């Protein structure tokens, strides 16, 4: 397993997040949520951990030839519900409608 240096964004230096949306009609305790890192453009996602069957299927399908299918310790596989896609920006400043932030 290849180890990578901890990126600055994971340490919270200078991070400014913008709330984009939360799973519609969510209860108060732990639901899929998505933010945009204003400095990097990265999406920060809280969502359901993928189950073992999903992880195995990701490993079976793979990505690019020669790339490991192992999930390193510093990464995880999450499952983002389809109705959360409305909150992912499609162009500069564009966010879907719904239960999103402004």
Short mmCIF file of the N, C-alpha and C atoms (twelve columns), coordinates in Angstrom:
data_MODEL
# 
_entry.id   MODEL 
# 
loop_
_atom_site.group_PDB 
_atom_site.id 
_atom_site.type_symbol 
_atom_site.label_atom_id 
_atom_site.label_alt_id 
_atom_site.label_comp_id 
_atom_site.label_asym_id 
_atom_site.label_seq_id 
_atom_site.Cartn_x 
_atom_site.Cartn_y 
_atom_site.Cartn_z 
_atom_site.pdbx_PDB_model_num 
ATOM 1   N N  . UNK A 1   0.842   -1.167 0.000   1 
ATOM 2   C CA . UNK A 1   0.000   0.000  0.000   1 
ATOM 3   C C  . UNK A 1   0.892   1.235  0.000   1 
ATOM 4   N N  . UNK A 2   0.651   2.163  -0.919  1 
ATOM 5   C CA . UNK A 2   1.444   3.369  -1.040  1 
ATOM 6   C C  . UNK A 2   0.982   4.405  -0.024  1 
ATOM 7   N N  . UNK A 3   1.936   5.052  0.648   1 
ATOM 8   C CA . UNK A 3   1.615   6.089  1.623   1 
ATOM 9   C C  . UNK A 3   1.826   7.453  0.981   1 
ATOM 10  N N  . UNK A 4   0.957   8.398  1.277   1 
ATOM 11  C CA . UNK A 4   1.053   9.747  0.756   1 
ATOM 12  C C  . UNK A 4   1.205   10.714 1.914   1 
ATOM 13  N N  . UNK A 5   1.854   11.836 1.661   1 
ATOM 14  C CA . UNK A 5   1.940   12.885 2.670   1 
ATOM 15  C C  . UNK A 5   0.546   13.405 2.952   1 
ATOM 16  N N  . UNK A 6   0.286   13.805 4.177   1 
ATOM 17  C CA . UNK A 6   -1.017  14.347 4.532   1 
ATOM 18  C C  . UNK A 6   -1.168  15.705 3.868   1 
ATOM 19  N N  . UNK A 7   -2.160  15.881 3.001   1 
ATOM 20  C CA . UNK A 7   -2.340  17.173 2.326   1 
ATOM 21  C C  . UNK A 7   -2.755  18.251 3.323   1 
ATOM 22  N N  . UNK A 8   -2.420  19.507 3.007   1 
ATOM 23  C CA . UNK A 8   -2.752  20.611 3.900   1 
ATOM 24  C C  . UNK A 8   -4.233  20.706 4.172   1 
ATOM 25  N N  . UNK A 9   -5.087  20.437 3.156   1 
ATOM 26  C CA . UNK A 9   -6.524  20.584 3.360   1 
ATOM 27  C C  . UNK A 9   -7.045  19.634 4.420   1 
ATOM 28  N N  . UNK A 10  -6.388  18.498 4.605   1 
ATOM 29  C CA . UNK A 10  -6.878  17.560 5.614   1 
ATOM 30  C C  . UNK A 10  -6.564  18.050 7.026   1 
ATOM 31  N N  . UNK A 11  -5.676  19.027 7.145   1 
ATOM 32  C CA . UNK A 11  -5.327  19.575 8.442   1 
ATOM 33  C C  . UNK A 11  -6.163  20.802 8.778   1 
ATOM 34  N N  . UNK A 12  -6.982  21.281 7.839   1 
ATOM 35  C CA . UNK A 12  -7.865  22.394 8.101   1 
ATOM 36  C C  . UNK A 12  -7.231  23.763 7.958   1 
ATOM 37  N N  . UNK A 13  -6.004  23.865 7.438   1 
ATOM 38  C CA . UNK A 13  -5.346  25.157 7.286   1 
ATOM 39  C C  . UNK A 13  -6.054  25.984 6.222   1 
ATOM 40  N N  . UNK A 14  -6.564  27.138 6.636   1 
ATOM 41  C CA . UNK A 14  -7.149  28.069 5.682   1 
ATOM 42  C C  . UNK A 14  -8.392  27.569 4.981   1 
ATOM 43  N N  . UNK A 15  -9.012  26.522 5.484   1 
ATOM 44  C CA . UNK A 15  -10.166 25.959 4.807   1 
ATOM 45  C C  . UNK A 15  -11.399 26.818 5.056   1 
ATOM 46  N N  . UNK A 16  -12.114 27.142 3.970   1 
ATOM 47  C CA . UNK A 16  -13.390 27.831 4.091   1 
ATOM 48  C C  . UNK A 16  -14.411 27.042 3.289   1 
ATOM 49  N N  . UNK A 17  -15.358 26.437 4.003   1 
ATOM 50  C CA . UNK A 17  -16.362 25.609 3.361   1 
ATOM 51  C C  . UNK A 17  -17.654 26.381 3.130   1 
ATOM 52  N N  . UNK A 18  -18.322 26.035 2.036   1 
ATOM 53  C CA . UNK A 18  -19.655 26.563 1.738   1 
ATOM 54  C C  . UNK A 18  -20.617 25.377 1.758   1 
ATOM 55  N N  . UNK A 19  -21.651 25.463 2.571   1 
ATOM 56  C CA . UNK A 19  -22.674 24.416 2.626   1 
ATOM 57  C C  . UNK A 19  -23.431 24.406 1.307   1 
ATOM 58  N N  . UNK A 20  -23.565 23.223 0.692   1 
ATOM 59  C CA . UNK A 20  -24.304 23.094 -0.562  1 
ATOM 60  C C  . UNK A 20  -25.659 22.437 -0.371  1 
ATOM 61  N N  . UNK A 21  -25.731 21.406 0.472   1 
ATOM 62  C CA . UNK A 21  -27.020 20.752 0.645   1 
ATOM 63  C C  . UNK A 21  -26.957 19.580 1.591   1 
ATOM 64  N N  . UNK A 22  -28.137 19.174 2.018   1 
ATOM 65  C CA . UNK A 22  -28.286 18.030 2.907   1 
ATOM 66  C C  . UNK A 22  -29.419 17.165 2.367   1 
ATOM 67  N N  . UNK A 23  -29.364 15.898 2.646   1 
ATOM 68  C CA . UNK A 23  -30.389 14.958 2.190   1 
ATOM 69  C C  . UNK A 23  -31.775 15.525 2.522   1 
ATOM 70  N N  . UNK A 24  -32.640 15.676 1.511   1 
ATOM 71  C CA . UNK A 24  -33.957 16.280 1.756   1 
ATOM 72  C C  . UNK A 24  -34.753 15.559 2.848   1 
ATOM 73  N N  . UNK A 25  -35.463 16.340 3.629   1 
ATOM 74  C CA . UNK A 25  -36.308 15.839 4.719   1 
ATOM 75  C C  . UNK A 25  -35.527 14.978 5.704   1 
ATOM 76  N N  . UNK A 26  -34.312 15.393 5.988   1 
ATOM 77  C CA . UNK A 26  -33.436 14.620 6.851   1 
ATOM 78  C C  . UNK A 26  -33.825 14.751 8.322   1 
ATOM 79  N N  . UNK A 27  -33.624 13.689 9.082   1 
ATOM 80  C CA . UNK A 27  -33.766 13.825 10.537  1 
ATOM 81  C C  . UNK A 27  -32.558 14.610 11.066  1 
ATOM 82  N N  . UNK A 28  -32.521 14.851 12.345  1 
ATOM 83  C CA . UNK A 28  -31.470 15.678 12.932  1 
ATOM 84  C C  . UNK A 28  -30.139 14.966 13.146  1 
ATOM 85  N N  . UNK A 29  -30.094 13.652 13.036  1 
ATOM 86  C CA . UNK A 29  -28.871 12.940 13.412  1 
ATOM 87  C C  . UNK A 29  -28.196 12.247 12.236  1 
ATOM 88  N N  . UNK A 30  -27.137 12.858 11.722  1 
ATOM 89  C CA . UNK A 30  -26.272 12.241 10.737  1 
ATOM 90  C C  . UNK A 30  -26.930 11.871 9.424   1 
ATOM 91  N N  . UNK A 31  -26.880 12.751 8.477   1 
ATOM 92  C CA . UNK A 31  -27.434 12.492 7.153   1 
ATOM 93  C C  . UNK A 31  -26.462 12.984 6.101   1 
ATOM 94  N N  . UNK A 32  -26.548 12.449 4.868   1 
ATOM 95  C CA . UNK A 32  -25.647 12.910 3.816   1 
ATOM 96  C C  . UNK A 32  -25.694 14.437 3.674   1 
ATOM 97  N N  . UNK A 33  -24.505 15.026 3.647   1 
ATOM 98  C CA . UNK A 33  -24.337 16.469 3.541   1 
ATOM 99  C C  . UNK A 33  -23.175 16.731 2.599   1 
ATOM 100 N N  . UNK A 34  -23.215 17.856 1.881   1 
ATOM 101 C CA . UNK A 34  -22.146 18.175 0.942   1 
ATOM 102 C C  . UNK A 34  -21.771 19.648 1.077   1 
ATOM 103 N N  . UNK A 35  -20.439 19.890 1.073   1 
ATOM 104 C CA . UNK A 35  -19.888 21.231 1.162   1 
ATOM 105 C C  . UNK A 35  -18.906 21.431 0.012   1 
ATOM 106 N N  . UNK A 36  -18.611 22.685 -0.300  1 
ATOM 107 C CA . UNK A 36  -17.608 23.057 -1.293  1 
ATOM 108 C C  . UNK A 36  -16.488 23.784 -0.574  1 
ATOM 109 N N  . UNK A 37  -15.244 23.336 -0.783  1 
ATOM 110 C CA . UNK A 37  -14.090 24.060 -0.265  1 
ATOM 111 C C  . UNK A 37  -13.853 25.230 -1.206  1 
ATOM 112 N N  . UNK A 38  -14.077 26.443 -0.717  1 
ATOM 113 C CA . UNK A 38  -13.990 27.634 -1.561  1 
ATOM 114 C C  . UNK A 38  -12.582 27.884 -2.098  1 
ATOM 115 N N  . UNK A 39  -11.568 27.426 -1.383  1 
ATOM 116 C CA . UNK A 39  -10.193 27.670 -1.812  1 
ATOM 117 C C  . UNK A 39  -9.727  26.696 -2.883  1 
ATOM 118 N N  . UNK A 40  -10.124 25.434 -2.764  1 
ATOM 119 C CA . UNK A 40  -9.610  24.409 -3.680  1 
ATOM 120 C C  . UNK A 40  -10.628 23.951 -4.720  1 
ATOM 121 N N  . UNK A 41  -11.921 24.203 -4.452  1 
ATOM 122 C CA . UNK A 41  -12.969 23.681 -5.328  1 
ATOM 123 C C  . UNK A 41  -13.321 22.234 -5.028  1 
ATOM 124 N N  . UNK A 42  -12.675 21.642 -4.015  1 
ATOM 125 C CA . UNK A 42  -12.969 20.252 -3.646  1 
ATOM 126 C C  . UNK A 42  -14.370 20.149 -3.059  1 
ATOM 127 N N  . UNK A 43  -15.007 19.019 -3.263  1 
ATOM 128 C CA . UNK A 43  -16.257 18.715 -2.585  1 
ATOM 129 C C  . UNK A 43  -15.935 17.918 -1.342  1 
ATOM 130 N N  . UNK A 44  -16.558 18.264 -0.234  1 
ATOM 131 C CA . UNK A 44  -16.395 17.548 1.027   1 
ATOM 132 C C  . UNK A 44  -17.744 16.902 1.301   1 
ATOM 133 N N  . UNK A 45  -17.738 15.589 1.446   1 
ATOM 134 C CA . UNK A 45  -18.991 14.844 1.502   1 
ATOM 135 C C  . UNK A 45  -19.060 14.005 2.767   1 
ATOM 136 N N  . UNK A 46  -20.160 14.154 3.487   1 
ATOM 137 C CA . UNK A 46  -20.511 13.229 4.563   1 
ATOM 138 C C  . UNK A 46  -21.612 12.356 3.993   1 
ATOM 139 N N  . UNK A 47  -21.410 11.072 4.008   1 
ATOM 140 C CA . UNK A 47  -22.431 10.181 3.463   1 
ATOM 141 C C  . UNK A 47  -22.276 8.801  4.068   1 
ATOM 142 N N  . UNK A 48  -23.054 7.883  3.566   1 
ATOM 143 C CA . UNK A 48  -23.050 6.514  4.071   1 
ATOM 144 C C  . UNK A 48  -21.774 5.804  3.653   1 
ATOM 145 N N  . UNK A 49  -21.182 5.048  4.585   1 
ATOM 146 C CA . UNK A 49  -20.067 4.188  4.213   1 
ATOM 147 C C  . UNK A 49  -20.589 3.143  3.247   1 
ATOM 148 N N  . UNK A 50  -19.806 2.875  2.229   1 
ATOM 149 C CA . UNK A 50  -20.183 1.820  1.308   1 
ATOM 150 C C  . UNK A 50  -20.046 0.476  2.018   1 
ATOM 151 N N  . UNK A 51  -20.965 -0.446 1.729   1 
ATOM 152 C CA . UNK A 51  -20.864 -1.770 2.336   1 
ATOM 153 C C  . UNK A 51  -19.774 -2.575 1.636   1 
ATOM 154 N N  . UNK A 52  -19.428 -3.698 2.219   1 
ATOM 155 C CA . UNK A 52  -18.343 -4.528 1.689   1 
ATOM 156 C C  . UNK A 52  -18.609 -4.980 0.252   1 
ATOM 157 N N  . UNK A 53  -19.868 -5.275 -0.073  1 
ATOM 158 C CA . UNK A 53  -20.200 -5.703 -1.437  1 
ATOM 159 C C  . UNK A 53  -19.896 -4.580 -2.437  1 
ATOM 160 N N  . UNK A 54  -20.195 -3.339 -2.063  1 
ATOM 161 C CA . UNK A 54  -19.916 -2.202 -2.942  1 
ATOM 162 C C  . UNK A 54  -18.418 -2.004 -3.110  1 
ATOM 163 N N  . UNK A 55  -17.669 -2.092 -2.007  1 
ATOM 164 C CA . UNK A 55  -16.214 -1.945 -2.082  1 
ATOM 165 C C  . UNK A 55  -15.622 -3.034 -2.971  1 
ATOM 166 N N  . UNK A 56  -16.059 -4.280 -2.788  1 
ATOM 167 C CA . UNK A 56  -15.555 -5.387 -3.627  1 
ATOM 168 C C  . UNK A 56  -15.864 -5.150 -5.102  1 
ATOM 169 N N  . UNK A 57  -17.066 -4.620 -5.402  1 
ATOM 170 C CA . UNK A 57  -17.425 -4.358 -6.802  1 
ATOM 171 C C  . UNK A 57  -16.562 -3.232 -7.370  1 
ATOM 172 N N  . UNK A 58  -16.281 -2.209 -6.572  1 
ATOM 173 C CA . UNK A 58  -15.376 -1.146 -7.016  1 
ATOM 174 C C  . UNK A 58  -13.998 -1.727 -7.335  1 
ATOM 175 N N  . UNK A 59  -13.536 -2.627 -6.478  1 
ATOM 176 C CA . UNK A 59  -12.238 -3.254 -6.700  1 
ATOM 177 C C  . UNK A 59  -12.263 -4.151 -7.932  1 
ATOM 178 N N  . UNK A 60  -13.379 -4.858 -8.152  1 
ATOM 179 C CA . UNK A 60  -13.485 -5.732 -9.321  1 
ATOM 180 C C  . UNK A 60  -13.458 -4.917 -10.606 1 
ATOM 181 N N  . UNK A 61  -14.215 -3.815 -10.639 1 
ATOM 182 C CA . UNK A 61  -14.294 -2.978 -11.835 1 
ATOM 183 C C  . UNK A 61  -12.995 -2.213 -12.049 1 
ATOM 184 N N  . UNK A 62  -12.393 -1.739 -10.948 1 
ATOM 185 C CA . UNK A 62  -11.132 -1.009 -11.050 1 
ATOM 186 C C  . UNK A 62  -11.313 0.376  -11.646 1 
ATOM 187 N N  . UNK A 63  -10.203 1.002  -12.014 1 
ATOM 188 C CA . UNK A 63  -10.260 2.338  -12.588 1 
ATOM 189 C C  . UNK A 63  -9.382  2.423  -13.825 1 
ATOM 190 N N  . UNK A 64  -8.088  2.596  -13.670 1 
ATOM 191 C CA . UNK A 64  -7.184  2.652  -14.811 1 
ATOM 192 C C  . UNK A 64  -6.230  1.468  -14.743 1 
ATOM 193 N N  . UNK A 65  -5.809  0.962  -15.893 1 
ATOM 194 C CA . UNK A 65  -4.910  -0.189 -15.899 1 
ATOM 195 C C  . UNK A 65  -3.664  0.058  -15.051 1 
ATOM 196 N N  . UNK A 66  -3.329  -0.918 -14.223 1 
ATOM 197 C CA . UNK A 66  -2.139  -0.846 -13.404 1 
ATOM 198 C C  . UNK A 66  -2.318  -0.139 -12.069 1 
ATOM 199 N N  . UNK A 67  -3.473  0.485  -11.858 1 
ATOM 200 C CA . UNK A 67  -3.712  1.187  -10.588 1 
ATOM 201 C C  . UNK A 67  -4.243  0.195  -9.567  1 
ATOM 202 N N  . UNK A 68  -3.727  0.282  -8.344  1 
ATOM 203 C CA . UNK A 68  -4.162  -0.613 -7.283  1 
ATOM 204 C C  . UNK A 68  -5.656  -0.457 -7.011  1 
ATOM 205 N N  . UNK A 69  -6.299  -1.546 -6.654  1 
ATOM 206 C CA . UNK A 69  -7.712  -1.474 -6.272  1 
ATOM 207 C C  . UNK A 69  -7.880  -1.468 -4.750  1 
ATOM 208 N N  . UNK A 70  -6.752  -1.465 -4.022  1 
ATOM 209 C CA . UNK A 70  -6.823  -1.368 -2.564  1 
ATOM 210 C C  . UNK A 70  -7.302  0.021  -2.163  1 
ATOM 211 N N  . UNK A 71  -8.018  0.115  -1.053  1 
ATOM 212 C CA . UNK A 71  -8.432  1.403  -0.504  1 
ATOM 213 C C  . UNK A 71  -7.459  1.714  0.631   1 
ATOM 214 N N  . UNK A 72  -6.601  2.743  0.450   1 
ATOM 215 C CA . UNK A 72  -5.608  3.058  1.476   1 
ATOM 216 C C  . UNK A 72  -6.256  3.489  2.786   1 
ATOM 217 N N  . UNK A 73  -5.498  3.394  3.860   1 
ATOM 218 C CA . UNK A 73  -5.987  3.757  5.193   1 
ATOM 219 C C  . UNK A 73  -6.531  5.177  5.251   1 
ATOM 220 N N  . UNK A 74  -5.938  6.092  4.483   1 
ATOM 221 C CA . UNK A 74  -6.347  7.498  4.550   1 
ATOM 222 C C  . UNK A 74  -7.535  7.802  3.617   1 
ATOM 223 N N  . UNK A 75  -8.111  6.794  3.005   1 
ATOM 224 C CA . UNK A 75  -9.261  6.968  2.120   1 
ATOM 225 C C  . UNK A 75  -10.391 6.033  2.547   1 
ATOM 226 N N  . UNK A 76  -11.575 6.285  2.010   1 
ATOM 227 C CA . UNK A 76  -12.708 5.401  2.235   1 
ATOM 228 C C  . UNK A 76  -13.595 5.470  1.002   1 
ATOM 229 N N  . UNK A 77  -14.550 4.591  0.903   1 
ATOM 230 C CA . UNK A 77  -15.535 4.607  -0.170  1 
ATOM 231 C C  . UNK A 77  -16.865 4.986  0.471   1 
ATOM 232 N N  . UNK A 78  -17.495 6.041  -0.045  1 
ATOM 233 C CA . UNK A 78  -18.801 6.455  0.465   1 
ATOM 234 C C  . UNK A 78  -19.825 6.299  -0.645  1 
ATOM 235 N N  . UNK A 79  -21.070 6.126  -0.240  1 
ATOM 236 C CA . UNK A 79  -22.168 6.029  -1.211  1 
ATOM 237 C C  . UNK A 79  -22.984 7.308  -1.089  1 
ATOM 238 N N  . UNK A 80  -23.022 8.089  -2.164  1 
ATOM 239 C CA . UNK A 80  -23.785 9.331  -2.199  1 
ATOM 240 C C  . UNK A 80  -25.139 9.055  -2.846  1 
ATOM 241 N N  . UNK A 81  -26.240 9.261  -2.115  1 
ATOM 242 C CA . UNK A 81  -27.558 9.005  -2.696  1 
ATOM 243 C C  . UNK A 81  -27.788 9.852  -3.954  1 
ATOM 244 N N  . UNK A 82  -28.480 9.293  -4.925  1 
ATOM 245 C CA . UNK A 82  -28.700 9.967  -6.204  1 
ATOM 246 C C  . UNK A 82  -29.347 11.337 -6.038  1 
ATOM 247 N N  . UNK A 83  -30.227 11.493 -5.042  1 
ATOM 248 C CA . UNK A 83  -30.881 12.793 -4.910  1 
ATOM 249 C C  . UNK A 83  -29.941 13.869 -4.362  1 
ATOM 250 N N  . UNK A 84  -28.723 13.510 -3.982  1 
ATOM 251 C CA . UNK A 84  -27.733 14.489 -3.548  1 
ATOM 252 C C  . UNK A 84  -26.989 15.103 -4.729  1 
ATOM 253 N N  . UNK A 85  -27.096 14.495 -5.917  1 
ATOM 254 C CA . UNK A 85  -26.405 15.016 -7.097  1 
ATOM 255 C C  . UNK A 85  -26.874 16.419 -7.460  1 
ATOM 256 N N  . UNK A 86  -28.089 16.772 -7.065  1 
ATOM 257 C CA . UNK A 86  -28.618 18.105 -7.360  1 
ATOM 258 C C  . UNK A 86  -27.783 19.214 -6.723  1 
ATOM 259 N N  . UNK A 87  -26.996 18.896 -5.704  1 
ATOM 260 C CA . UNK A 87  -26.221 19.901 -5.002  1 
ATOM 261 C C  . UNK A 87  -24.803 20.062 -5.546  1 
ATOM 262 N N  . UNK A 88  -24.398 19.216 -6.478  1 
ATOM 263 C CA . UNK A 88  -23.046 19.300 -7.018  1 
ATOM 264 C C  . UNK A 88  -23.013 20.383 -8.094  1 
ATOM 265 N N  . UNK A 89  -22.136 21.378 -7.925  1 
ATOM 266 C CA . UNK A 89  -22.050 22.460 -8.912  1 
ATOM 267 C C  . UNK A 89  -21.665 21.920 -10.291 1 
ATOM 268 N N  . UNK A 90  -22.309 22.443 -11.320 1 
ATOM 269 C CA . UNK A 90  -22.035 22.028 -12.689 1 
ATOM 270 C C  . UNK A 90  -21.149 23.027 -13.416 1 
ATOM 271 N N  . UNK A 91  -21.149 24.271 -12.949 1 
ATOM 272 C CA . UNK A 91  -20.269 25.306 -13.477 1 
ATOM 273 C C  . UNK A 91  -20.039 26.299 -12.351 1 
ATOM 274 N N  . UNK A 92  -19.185 27.275 -12.564 1 
ATOM 275 C CA . UNK A 92  -18.835 28.242 -11.523 1 
ATOM 276 C C  . UNK A 92  -20.078 28.822 -10.857 1 
ATOM 277 N N  . UNK A 93  -20.239 28.536 -9.564  1 
ATOM 278 C CA . UNK A 93  -21.305 29.119 -8.785  1 
ATOM 279 C C  . UNK A 93  -22.665 28.471 -8.946  1 
ATOM 280 N N  . UNK A 94  -22.818 27.503 -9.820  1 
ATOM 281 C CA . UNK A 94  -24.123 26.880 -10.045 1 
ATOM 282 C C  . UNK A 94  -24.356 25.758 -9.036  1 
ATOM 283 N N  . UNK A 95  -25.454 25.816 -8.334  1 
ATOM 284 C CA . UNK A 95  -25.835 24.775 -7.397  1 
ATOM 285 C C  . UNK A 95  -27.286 24.459 -7.670  1 
ATOM 286 N N  . UNK A 96  -27.648 23.165 -7.584  1 
ATOM 287 C CA . UNK A 96  -29.023 22.756 -7.835  1 
ATOM 288 C C  . UNK A 96  -29.980 23.330 -6.813  1 
ATOM 289 N N  . UNK A 97  -31.253 23.228 -7.114  1 
ATOM 290 C CA . UNK A 97  -32.261 23.717 -6.188  1 
ATOM 291 C C  . UNK A 97  -32.551 22.644 -5.161  1 
ATOM 292 N N  . UNK A 98  -33.288 22.993 -4.147  1 
ATOM 293 C CA . UNK A 98  -33.657 22.013 -3.148  1 
ATOM 294 C C  . UNK A 98  -33.297 22.499 -1.766  1 
ATOM 295 N N  . UNK A 99  -32.843 21.582 -0.949  1 
ATOM 296 C CA . UNK A 99  -32.550 21.854 0.449   1 
ATOM 297 C C  . UNK A 99  -31.112 22.355 0.607   1 
ATOM 298 N N  . UNK A 100 -30.668 23.227 -0.319  1 
ATOM 299 C CA . UNK A 100 -29.273 23.650 -0.348  1 
ATOM 300 C C  . UNK A 100 -29.032 24.990 0.296   1 
ATOM 301 N N  . UNK A 101 -27.741 25.264 0.489   1 
ATOM 302 C CA . UNK A 101 -27.330 26.532 1.070   1 
ATOM 303 C C  . UNK A 101 -27.249 27.614 0.021   1 
ATOM 304 N N  . UNK A 102 -27.156 28.850 0.455   1 
ATOM 305 C CA . UNK A 102 -27.034 29.976 -0.455  1 
ATOM 306 C C  . UNK A 102 -25.799 30.780 -0.170  1 
# 
